[in-house]
Amino acid sequence: MFSEREMVASLVSRFPSYIGDDAALLTGADSLSWVITKDLLAEGVHFRTRYFSPKDLAHKALQVNLSDIAAMGGQARFILCGVSIPAGLEEYGRHFLESLAQQCRTQGIALVGGDMTRSCQDFFISVTALGVVLADQGKKRSTAEKGDFVCVAGKIGDAFLGLCALEGEIEGLCSFKDHFLKPWAHLAQGRWLAQYPGVTSMMDLSDGLWVDLDKLGQASQLGSCLNLDDIEYRDDFLEACQRLSIDPLEAFLTGGEDYSLLFTVKPEAWDDLQAGFLRNFALPLRRVGQMVPDLGVDFSGKRSPEVYKFKPFSHFGEGR
Amino acid sequence: MFSEREMVASLVSRFPSYIGDDAALLTGADSLSWVITKDLLAEGVHFRTRYFSPKDLAHKALQVNLSDIAAMGGQARFILCGVSIPAGLEEYGRHFLESLAQQCRTQGIALVGGDMTRSCQDFFISVTALGVVLADQGKKRSTAEKGDFVCVAGKIGDAFLGLCALEGEIEGLCSFKDHFLKPWAHLAQGRWLAQYPGVTSMMDLSDGLWVDLDKLGQASQLGSCLNLDDIEYRDDFLEACQRLSIDPLEAFLTGGEDYSLLFTVKPEAWDDLQAGFLRNFALPLRRVGQMVPDLGVDFSGKRSPEVYKFKPFSHFGEGR
């Protein structure tokens, strides 16, 4: 199958000013810009009804879109939702939509439209989210600079462990399963980071650190280097990896669906940024590497040669 | 299956200011409002790859969304497109996307984002379109008034005959097939009608005259009456009905997918409007009925009792 990357590259060449970030930035006449994004969730590819309750699926469909708004530094305002429902999943579909509407209300987001149709086989969800951002604060992927630190706000690899636990029907590991089933968009953190002067670029972590960092580098026409010896794992992360027979480094580099924020920052701003973030959100930031001149993601440290056997993240088995 | 109408009603009760029209109207601080809409096309429900070329499918996916913008009196600006592609349809999917991008460029619309994923079984398309409209000219369904004439700009029933010819693999009838495969949004006509002072409400004709007029009436808390003796059919329409063994009245009342404009107008403005429209677009308008106080669609004329055996439009056989 031709890749999303190929297709995106082909579209970018036609509409260079919009495509290539988590969300499109539509600058208006006034000081506010719109950010708009669309994500698809296909049954059997992105979710299974076996372990996604309609409520959790509504949560995830909403949050993965809001995460794109967060990655641009935006404030979420509106969503539209389309669903195609196969025979037998009518009640599931109804609960999904009602739950989505309820969650939008709770979070001050207006559900302003959509579409509902039958489908032949697969349950299908398409959400479009719109947000606003101050025109000079919309963050892009293409603006990282050489020497910038590469940093992450939020978890790395946890959602992948949760997915493996769900797929393997492993008991326990609930916090990992929850992180896969019910990720939260880092909206407040995204706005805070976007307003911070030293932050040079941002995107969300959806396809795994390696793949996403490569995308950020490509957009900025730079590369990056990760020192693998610097990685510190939590104890529960290591225990989960052991139970699931997964290499922690593989989960860290290739696990997708965390919806954390990946960003770059000027080295001289790092100490202050880190302290300010901890003060505001009671969460530590993580520094994972540095932007370098040559394209691609490079690794240093003891395990660097062996990482090239790892395959990129896919939801269900493809390529694993 | 629970109906789209039930679900829309449930959502309208939660977000009353947005849902219920062809597109949501997002009023901003300045004199321009945004109109935003989303349509889904599911393989086997809305299209078959057997007779839709990728190019025609791209045309239709774009135009059915633009038709919602047209129905609000808006000017189309941006679209986002998501596709989920099953194994075996990769090349078809690639041609679809390239063709869509090409058509957007030709029509001055920016393709600003989207998503591309695998799917297990069905080819699936989700398009979101954004347009702008002067804040005081966005047309809604809910503003028809008692005594207004019910009028249509564009064809009625032709797309349904085209669908039947395609499904039955009937030779010829090309103009009808083309109207189903490649409908055109009435954007210029929609803007012209929206600016016309006597036009009170508008929507597009996608589910058939009967169903759509009922929706317009419900939104305006009115009913409508159609005199069936006044309907005039073109000769080629009657011939197509005969070849396809379809009652012309059934095609006229229940045939969907025409993407014509259904609107209401003050009786005193009708003559002038009709003449102006003909002068501008070289197309006649059609007056089909009148808004009345009681909810529902009522019929007068010789054939009025028998129409209640007709079933609403569905794409492929459902209910027929």
XYZ file of C-alpha atoms in Angstrom:
640
model
C 0.000 0.000 0.000
C 1.246 3.462 -0.771
C 2.105 5.214 2.446
C 0.409 8.135 4.155
C 3.786 9.855 4.021
C 3.949 9.587 0.217
C 0.421 10.884 -0.134
C 0.976 13.714 2.324
C 4.145 14.667 0.443
C 2.166 14.749 -2.791
C -0.539 16.928 -1.219
C 1.975 19.216 0.510
C 3.445 19.985 -2.892
C 0.019 21.218 -3.995
C -1.087 23.048 -0.845
C 2.225 23.895 0.848
C 0.917 26.483 3.258
C -1.521 24.201 5.098
C -0.590 20.534 5.151
C 2.153 18.924 7.232
C 1.260 19.825 10.814
C -1.064 18.141 13.295
C -3.743 20.650 12.345
C -4.097 23.205 9.590
C -3.602 26.809 10.660
C -6.069 29.141 8.944
C -4.941 32.674 9.584
C -7.718 35.226 9.547
C -7.918 38.975 9.317
C -7.790 39.436 13.091
C -5.412 38.267 15.792
C -7.018 34.825 16.191
C -6.266 31.954 13.827
C -8.307 28.795 13.417
C -6.712 25.398 13.784
C -8.596 22.538 12.210
C -7.913 18.812 12.188
C -9.583 15.546 11.234
C -8.899 12.026 12.473
C -10.409 8.738 11.391
C -10.959 5.676 13.533
C -11.701 2.456 11.643
C -12.944 -0.649 13.427
C -10.354 -3.419 13.400
C -7.611 -0.930 12.551
C -7.816 1.636 15.368
C -10.192 -0.010 17.802
C -12.075 -3.175 18.613
C -15.527 -3.077 20.150
C -14.462 -6.108 22.232
C -12.580 -3.934 24.708
C -13.644 -0.396 23.859
C -16.858 0.571 25.610
C -18.877 3.130 23.582
C -17.997 5.702 26.245
C -14.254 5.034 26.092
C -14.352 5.093 22.303
C -16.117 8.461 22.382
C -13.461 9.678 24.803
C -10.661 8.521 22.546
C -12.223 9.815 19.307
C -12.585 13.236 20.937
C -9.200 13.367 22.660
C -7.071 12.254 19.702
C -8.495 15.191 17.770
C -8.096 17.598 20.678
C -4.498 16.415 20.925
C -3.877 17.830 17.433
C -5.283 21.168 18.614
C -3.088 20.935 21.747
C -0.004 20.302 19.598
C -0.622 23.587 17.765
C -1.002 25.465 21.056
C -4.716 25.970 20.414
C -7.878 26.156 22.435
C -10.577 23.660 21.358
C -13.949 25.153 20.396
C -16.003 22.989 18.030
C -16.205 19.453 16.733
C -18.133 17.673 13.994
C -18.604 13.911 14.109
C -19.506 11.443 11.384
C -20.220 7.783 12.047
C -20.997 4.863 9.776
C -22.668 2.072 11.652
C -22.944 -1.557 10.493
C -25.896 -3.808 11.279
C -25.679 -5.158 14.810
C -23.862 -2.161 16.285
C -26.832 0.241 16.397
C -27.026 0.376 20.180
C -23.259 0.686 20.481
C -23.395 3.555 17.965
C -26.153 5.315 19.848
C -24.243 5.114 23.127
C -21.111 6.308 21.375
C -22.847 9.428 20.035
C -24.668 10.240 23.245
C -21.491 9.844 25.212
C -19.579 12.024 22.762
C -22.198 14.766 23.065
C -22.061 14.517 26.864
C -18.261 14.723 26.940
C -18.258 17.726 24.610
C -20.652 19.563 26.885
C -18.597 18.796 29.976
C -15.492 20.165 28.296
C -17.100 23.300 26.906
C -16.814 22.190 23.290
C -19.763 22.601 20.913
C -20.705 19.652 18.713
C -21.786 21.613 15.660
C -22.560 18.967 13.072
C -21.779 15.685 11.438
C -23.264 12.845 9.508
C -24.665 9.425 10.323
C -24.913 6.598 7.807
C -25.092 2.850 7.544
C -22.001 0.879 6.628
C -21.656 -2.582 5.109
C -19.077 -4.071 7.493
C -16.963 -1.729 9.580
C -17.852 0.766 12.275
C -16.284 3.995 11.237
C -15.740 7.300 13.010
C -14.575 10.604 11.609
C -14.133 13.572 13.908
C -13.162 17.087 12.863
C -12.069 19.513 15.565
C -11.689 23.283 15.363
C -9.811 25.440 17.781
C -8.456 28.930 17.998
C -4.974 30.192 18.685
C -3.476 33.671 18.924
C -2.057 34.307 15.465
C 1.556 34.604 16.657
C 1.415 31.549 18.945
C 0.382 28.708 16.640
C 3.159 26.125 16.885
C 4.371 24.134 13.877
C 6.670 21.184 13.219
C 8.838 22.985 10.722
C 10.463 25.534 12.983
C 12.916 23.501 15.086
C 16.494 24.785 14.978
C 19.879 23.097 15.096
C 21.045 22.480 18.663
C 17.536 22.662 20.172
C 16.742 20.122 22.883
C 14.108 17.521 21.964
C 11.614 17.152 24.820
C 8.394 15.356 25.690
C 5.533 16.288 28.006
C 3.646 13.157 28.997
C 4.171 9.415 28.808
C 6.202 7.533 26.215
C 5.389 3.924 25.372
C 2.676 3.365 27.977
C -0.219 3.229 25.502
C 1.557 0.559 23.473
C 1.967 -1.628 26.557
C -1.732 -1.119 27.267
C -2.636 -2.181 23.730
C -0.470 -5.306 24.013
C -2.103 -6.183 27.335
C -5.589 -5.778 25.825
C -4.757 -7.725 22.680
C -3.139 -10.529 24.691
C -6.018 -10.518 27.195
C -3.502 -10.096 30.033
C -5.039 -9.400 33.443
C -4.116 -6.268 35.390
C -1.857 -3.561 33.927
C -4.900 -1.308 34.228
C -3.094 2.037 34.135
C -1.486 1.055 30.819
C -4.781 -0.177 29.364
C -6.460 3.041 30.513
C -3.772 5.126 28.874
C -4.452 3.363 25.554
C -8.251 3.391 25.885
C -8.649 6.878 27.363
C -5.749 9.157 26.472
C -6.108 12.818 27.416
C -5.133 15.636 25.103
C -2.569 17.936 26.726
C -4.506 21.106 25.909
C -3.453 23.286 28.841
C 0.147 22.106 28.560
C 0.132 22.742 24.812
C -1.082 26.315 25.268
C 1.473 26.934 28.013
C 4.344 25.554 25.929
C 3.237 27.439 22.797
C 3.375 30.708 24.712
C 6.843 29.999 26.096
C 9.398 32.022 24.114
C 12.121 29.353 23.893
C 9.857 26.616 22.472
C 10.590 26.421 18.740
C 8.347 23.605 17.397
C 5.716 21.138 18.580
C 3.654 18.106 17.534
C 1.828 15.307 19.297
C 3.198 11.804 19.814
C 0.803 9.484 18.018
C 2.948 7.128 15.932
C 5.810 6.611 18.381
C 8.804 8.744 19.327
C 11.069 7.523 16.526
C 8.610 8.008 13.667
C 7.238 11.294 14.995
C 10.656 12.783 15.709
C 11.670 11.859 12.193
C 8.605 13.736 10.895
C 9.462 16.801 12.976
C 13.047 16.682 11.695
C 11.929 16.313 8.065
C 9.565 19.280 8.429
C 12.390 21.379 9.906
C 14.981 20.018 7.452
C 17.093 18.764 10.318
C 17.879 15.514 12.048
C 18.020 14.532 15.703
C 20.160 12.415 17.979
C 18.957 10.396 20.988
C 21.358 9.135 23.643
C 19.837 5.813 24.664
C 21.968 5.546 27.822
C 20.142 8.562 29.263
C 16.688 6.940 29.210
C 15.222 6.265 32.635
C 12.253 3.900 32.950
C 9.730 3.810 35.766
C 9.627 0.558 37.739
C 6.045 -0.218 36.734
C 6.997 0.328 33.087
C 9.826 -2.207 33.353
C 7.564 -4.705 35.137
C 4.903 -4.343 32.444
C 7.496 -4.890 29.732
C 8.670 -8.039 31.464
C 5.132 -9.444 31.790
C 4.474 -8.703 28.121
C 7.903 -9.868 26.884
C 8.511 -6.490 25.278
C 11.876 -4.750 25.127
C 11.480 -1.470 27.099
C 13.571 0.364 24.528
C 11.331 -0.855 21.722
C 8.197 0.336 23.569
C 9.887 3.672 24.253
C 11.000 4.263 20.657
C 8.168 2.731 18.627
C 5.063 2.596 20.839
C 2.299 4.833 19.483
C -0.926 6.463 20.719
C 0.463 8.210 23.794
C -0.792 11.648 22.672
C 1.973 13.303 24.640
C 3.578 16.490 23.316
C 6.876 16.361 21.457
C 8.590 19.742 21.227
C 11.930 21.456 20.760
C 13.352 24.177 22.965
C 16.432 26.431 22.998
C 19.071 24.901 25.357
C 19.407 28.171 27.314
C 15.644 28.126 28.058
C 15.504 24.517 29.232
C 16.145 24.882 32.989
C 13.625 27.655 33.398
C 11.038 25.921 31.198
C 11.342 22.664 33.090
C 10.927 24.381 36.462
C 7.976 26.443 35.247
C 6.226 23.398 33.769
C 6.670 21.409 36.971
C 5.300 24.334 38.992
C 2.250 24.713 36.739
C 1.328 21.114 36.015
C 3.092 19.100 38.736
C 4.574 16.987 35.944
C 8.217 16.618 34.976
C 9.261 17.217 31.373
C 11.581 14.746 29.724
C 14.575 15.674 27.571
C 15.282 12.888 25.066
C 17.718 14.291 22.505
C 18.962 17.188 20.440
C 18.422 18.521 16.906
C 21.426 18.030 14.593
C 22.179 19.148 11.025
C 21.836 15.829 9.176
C 18.368 14.460 8.342
C 17.065 11.348 10.099
C 17.018 10.089 13.676
C 20.418 8.966 14.951
C 21.163 7.086 18.164
C 24.095 7.100 20.542
C 24.782 4.927 23.582
C 25.474 1.258 24.181
C 22.328 -0.136 22.499
C 22.295 2.148 19.482
C 23.226 -0.429 16.801
C 20.475 -2.881 17.738
C 17.549 -0.452 17.569
C 17.401 -0.709 13.774
C 15.693 -4.085 14.083
C 12.654 -2.432 15.725
C 9.657 -1.878 13.492
C 7.409 1.189 13.534
C 4.211 1.146 15.554
C 1.073 -0.308 14.035
C -2.175 -0.977 15.805
C -2.816 -4.640 15.215
C 0.038 -6.848 14.253
C 0.832 -5.314 10.876
C 4.577 -5.660 10.490
C 5.074 -7.142 13.947
C -31.631 0.792 13.408
C -32.275 4.033 15.206
C -32.711 6.786 12.675
C -30.498 9.715 11.873
C -33.527 11.887 12.599
C -33.823 10.549 16.169
C -30.146 11.060 16.780
C -30.133 14.540 15.286
C -33.128 15.423 17.451
C -31.250 14.211 20.509
C -28.171 16.253 19.585
C -30.206 19.347 18.674
C -31.606 19.342 22.187
C -28.045 19.563 23.508
C -26.560 22.019 21.008
C -29.615 23.899 19.724
C -27.798 26.805 18.155
C -25.734 24.789 15.656
C -27.298 21.525 14.565
C -30.213 21.101 12.199
C -29.086 22.833 8.995
C -27.032 21.581 6.076
C -23.994 23.203 7.633
C -23.258 24.732 11.019
C -23.081 28.518 11.046
C -20.290 29.780 13.305
C -20.766 33.482 13.757
C -17.581 35.376 14.461
C -16.699 38.791 15.739
C -16.677 40.376 12.301
C -19.168 40.479 9.442
C -18.182 37.077 8.011
C -19.494 33.824 9.457
C -18.048 30.380 8.872
C -20.206 27.566 7.560
C -18.878 24.080 8.190
C -20.214 20.696 7.128
C -19.171 17.049 7.038
C -20.429 14.234 4.829
C -19.544 10.568 4.857
C -19.493 8.220 1.889
C -19.367 4.510 2.715
C -18.640 1.911 0.060
C -21.676 -0.241 -0.675
C -23.973 2.320 0.960
C -23.246 5.522 -0.992
C -21.136 4.285 -3.857
C -19.833 1.222 -5.611
C -16.375 1.146 -7.139
C -17.906 -0.895 -9.992
C -19.321 2.198 -11.658
C -17.669 5.096 -9.831
C -14.304 5.946 -11.316
C -11.915 7.398 -8.690
C -12.265 10.749 -10.460
C -16.069 10.728 -10.385
C -16.051 9.654 -6.751
C -13.719 12.540 -5.890
C -16.060 14.857 -7.775
C -19.077 13.602 -5.865
C -17.374 13.589 -2.439
C -16.387 17.217 -3.008
C -19.657 18.441 -4.519
C -22.008 16.899 -1.946
C -20.136 18.841 0.715
C -20.039 22.029 -1.338
C -23.775 21.608 -1.819
C -24.229 22.034 1.941
C -22.219 25.259 1.754
C -24.358 26.345 -1.228
C -27.546 25.655 0.711
C -26.404 28.092 3.409
C -25.628 30.769 0.819
C -21.908 30.412 1.463
C -18.706 30.603 -0.514
C -16.522 27.479 -0.290
C -12.961 28.009 0.971
C -11.371 24.929 2.541
C -11.817 21.184 2.740
C -10.316 18.371 4.773
C -10.508 14.799 3.556
C -10.119 11.521 5.391
C -10.037 8.137 3.669
C -9.842 4.592 4.968
C -8.646 2.231 2.300
C -9.031 -1.559 2.338
C -6.511 -3.949 0.829
C -6.884 -4.155 -2.939
C -8.096 -0.581 -3.392
C -4.756 1.191 -2.878
C -4.459 2.394 -6.470
C -8.097 3.425 -6.559
C -7.526 5.351 -3.314
C -4.450 7.075 -4.663
C -6.295 8.191 -7.803
C -9.205 9.352 -5.693
C -6.971 11.576 -3.543
C -4.960 12.973 -6.424
C -8.114 13.726 -8.334
C -9.669 15.397 -5.308
C -6.599 17.597 -4.851
C -6.690 18.504 -8.544
C -10.385 19.386 -8.455
C -9.923 21.519 -5.336
C -7.180 23.505 -7.052
C -9.267 24.049 -10.175
C -12.115 25.378 -8.071
C -10.014 27.633 -5.867
C -10.566 25.578 -2.730
C -7.662 24.755 -0.432
C -7.306 21.166 0.775
C -5.975 21.913 4.250
C -5.748 18.542 5.918
C -7.133 15.125 6.537
C -6.224 11.629 7.504
C -5.434 8.408 5.692
C -5.724 4.974 7.261
C -6.220 1.341 6.397
C -9.642 -0.245 6.774
C -10.627 -3.872 7.202
C -13.382 -4.138 4.567
C -14.994 -0.953 3.301
C -13.600 2.030 1.442
C -14.606 5.021 3.420
C -14.519 8.752 2.731
C -15.113 11.655 5.077
C -14.969 15.200 3.765
C -15.332 18.359 5.826
C -15.920 21.636 3.985
C -15.627 25.173 5.297
C -17.039 28.236 3.661
C -17.768 31.829 4.525
C -20.964 33.826 4.326
C -21.802 37.419 5.165
C -23.156 37.253 8.704
C -26.625 38.510 7.763
C -26.985 36.285 4.689
C -26.501 32.749 6.016
C -29.697 30.875 5.116
C -31.291 28.345 7.438
C -34.106 25.784 7.280
C -35.958 27.113 10.273
C -37.066 30.462 8.904
C -39.806 29.589 6.376
C -43.083 31.402 6.959
C -46.712 30.439 6.476
C -47.889 31.098 2.912
C -44.365 31.106 1.410
C -43.989 29.377 -1.941
C -41.874 26.205 -1.920
C -39.438 26.272 -4.845
C -36.573 24.268 -6.290
C -33.533 25.329 -8.330
C -32.200 22.344 -10.255
C -33.378 18.870 -11.144
C -35.761 16.683 -9.153
C -35.614 12.892 -9.422
C -32.986 12.677 -12.167
C -30.208 11.319 -9.936
C -32.465 8.537 -8.714
C -33.202 7.447 -12.290
C -29.450 7.483 -12.945
C -28.822 5.298 -9.893
C -31.492 2.826 -11.010
C -29.974 2.679 -14.507
C -26.506 2.023 -13.052
C -27.733 -0.593 -10.590
C -29.779 -2.343 -13.289
C -26.889 -2.110 -15.773
C -29.238 -0.444 -18.264
C -27.531 0.960 -21.369
C -27.835 4.624 -22.283
C -29.627 7.137 -20.018
C -26.230 8.821 -19.749
C -27.405 12.243 -18.622
C -29.237 10.630 -15.688
C -26.245 8.478 -14.764
C -23.993 11.520 -14.970
C -26.307 13.478 -12.706
C -26.016 10.723 -10.073
C -22.278 10.178 -10.501
C -21.228 13.805 -10.901
C -23.690 16.206 -9.290
C -22.677 19.862 -9.140
C -23.190 21.998 -6.051
C -25.277 25.076 -6.859
C -22.835 27.481 -5.212
C -23.429 30.568 -7.349
C -27.194 30.005 -7.313
C -27.134 29.503 -3.536
C -25.306 32.784 -2.973
C -27.647 34.615 -5.340
C -30.756 33.207 -3.653
C -29.397 33.865 -0.149
C -28.922 37.540 -1.014
C -32.424 37.863 -2.431
C -34.631 39.637 0.142
C -37.785 37.542 -0.371
C -36.084 34.158 0.127
C -36.907 32.995 3.653
C -35.230 29.580 4.040
C -33.064 27.144 2.109
C -31.577 23.629 2.161
C -30.232 21.204 -0.405
C -32.190 18.296 -1.871
C -30.274 15.171 -0.921
C -32.847 12.724 0.462
C -35.699 13.458 -1.946
C -38.263 16.249 -2.116
C -40.770 14.674 0.257
C -38.315 13.868 3.056
C -36.362 17.098 2.707
C -39.447 19.308 2.560
C -40.683 17.592 5.696
C -37.359 18.437 7.384
C -37.614 22.073 6.312
C -41.189 22.206 7.628
C -40.232 20.603 10.955
C -37.400 23.087 11.394
C -39.762 25.979 10.684
C -42.605 24.430 12.729
C -44.828 24.474 9.672
C -46.147 22.063 7.074
C -46.380 22.228 3.313
C -48.809 21.288 0.595
C -47.912 20.073 -2.903
C -50.449 20.075 -5.736
C -49.519 16.991 -7.726
C -51.601 18.036 -10.757
C -49.230 20.983 -11.318
C -46.124 18.845 -11.861
C -44.744 18.942 -15.376
C -42.235 16.306 -16.444
C -39.692 16.617 -19.249
C -40.117 14.128 -22.097
C -36.750 12.477 -21.467
C -37.683 12.091 -17.799
C -40.898 10.266 -18.714
C -39.068 8.059 -21.206
C -36.433 7.139 -18.619
C -39.154 6.281 -16.094
C -40.821 4.043 -18.658
C -37.579 2.196 -19.491
C -36.862 1.711 -15.780
C -40.481 0.848 -14.837
C -40.521 3.652 -12.290
C -43.535 5.820 -11.542
C -42.517 9.423 -12.466
C -44.316 10.751 -9.409
C -42.379 8.401 -7.150
C -39.057 9.490 -8.667
C -40.118 13.132 -8.285
C -41.180 12.824 -4.644
C -38.715 10.300 -3.249
C -35.630 10.268 -5.495
C -32.544 11.502 -3.632
C -29.057 12.816 -4.428
C -30.037 15.603 -6.816
C -28.227 18.294 -4.781
C -30.629 20.913 -6.082
C -31.663 23.805 -3.847
C -34.977 23.708 -2.003
C -36.067 27.115 -0.742
C -39.066 29.168 0.314
C -39.948 32.616 -0.955
C -42.563 35.295 -0.215
C -45.375 35.011 -2.827
C -45.089 38.696 -3.722
C -41.387 38.244 -4.579
C -41.865 35.160 -6.765
C -42.351 36.717 -10.227
C -39.377 39.005 -9.880
C -37.183 36.276 -8.367
C -38.031 33.823 -11.126
C -37.243 36.355 -13.862
C -33.992 37.405 -12.175
C -32.841 33.823 -11.710
C -33.561 32.972 -15.341
C -31.656 36.070 -16.473
C -28.629 35.225 -14.312
C -28.388 31.470 -14.683
C -30.416 30.677 -17.824
C -32.301 28.137 -15.723
C -35.967 28.144 -14.779
C -36.970 27.859 -11.142
C -39.722 25.440 -10.204
C -42.548 26.196 -7.799
C -43.778 22.979 -6.197
C -45.995 23.961 -3.258
C -46.736 26.294 -0.402
C -46.045 26.415 3.343
C -49.122 25.803 5.523
C -49.743 25.940 9.273
C -50.033 22.213 10.066
C -46.880 20.074 10.335
C -46.122 17.431 7.697
C -46.225 17.280 3.911
C -49.743 17.210 2.476
C -50.734 16.522 -1.118
C -53.564 17.747 -3.294
C -54.557 16.705 -6.813
C -55.879 13.565 -8.440
C -53.072 11.220 -7.327
C -52.711 12.460 -3.782
C -54.123 9.408 -1.932
C -51.835 6.899 -3.650
C -48.524 8.621 -2.873
C -48.502 7.256 0.671
C -47.413 3.861 -0.657
C -44.100 5.364 -1.851
C -41.103 4.717 0.356
C -38.345 7.233 1.143
C -35.167 7.216 -0.906
C -32.363 4.859 0.018
C -29.247 4.171 -1.979
C -29.282 0.462 -2.511
C -32.492 -1.420 -2.128
C -33.054 -0.766 1.578
C -36.807 -0.572 1.962
C -37.472 -0.933 -1.745
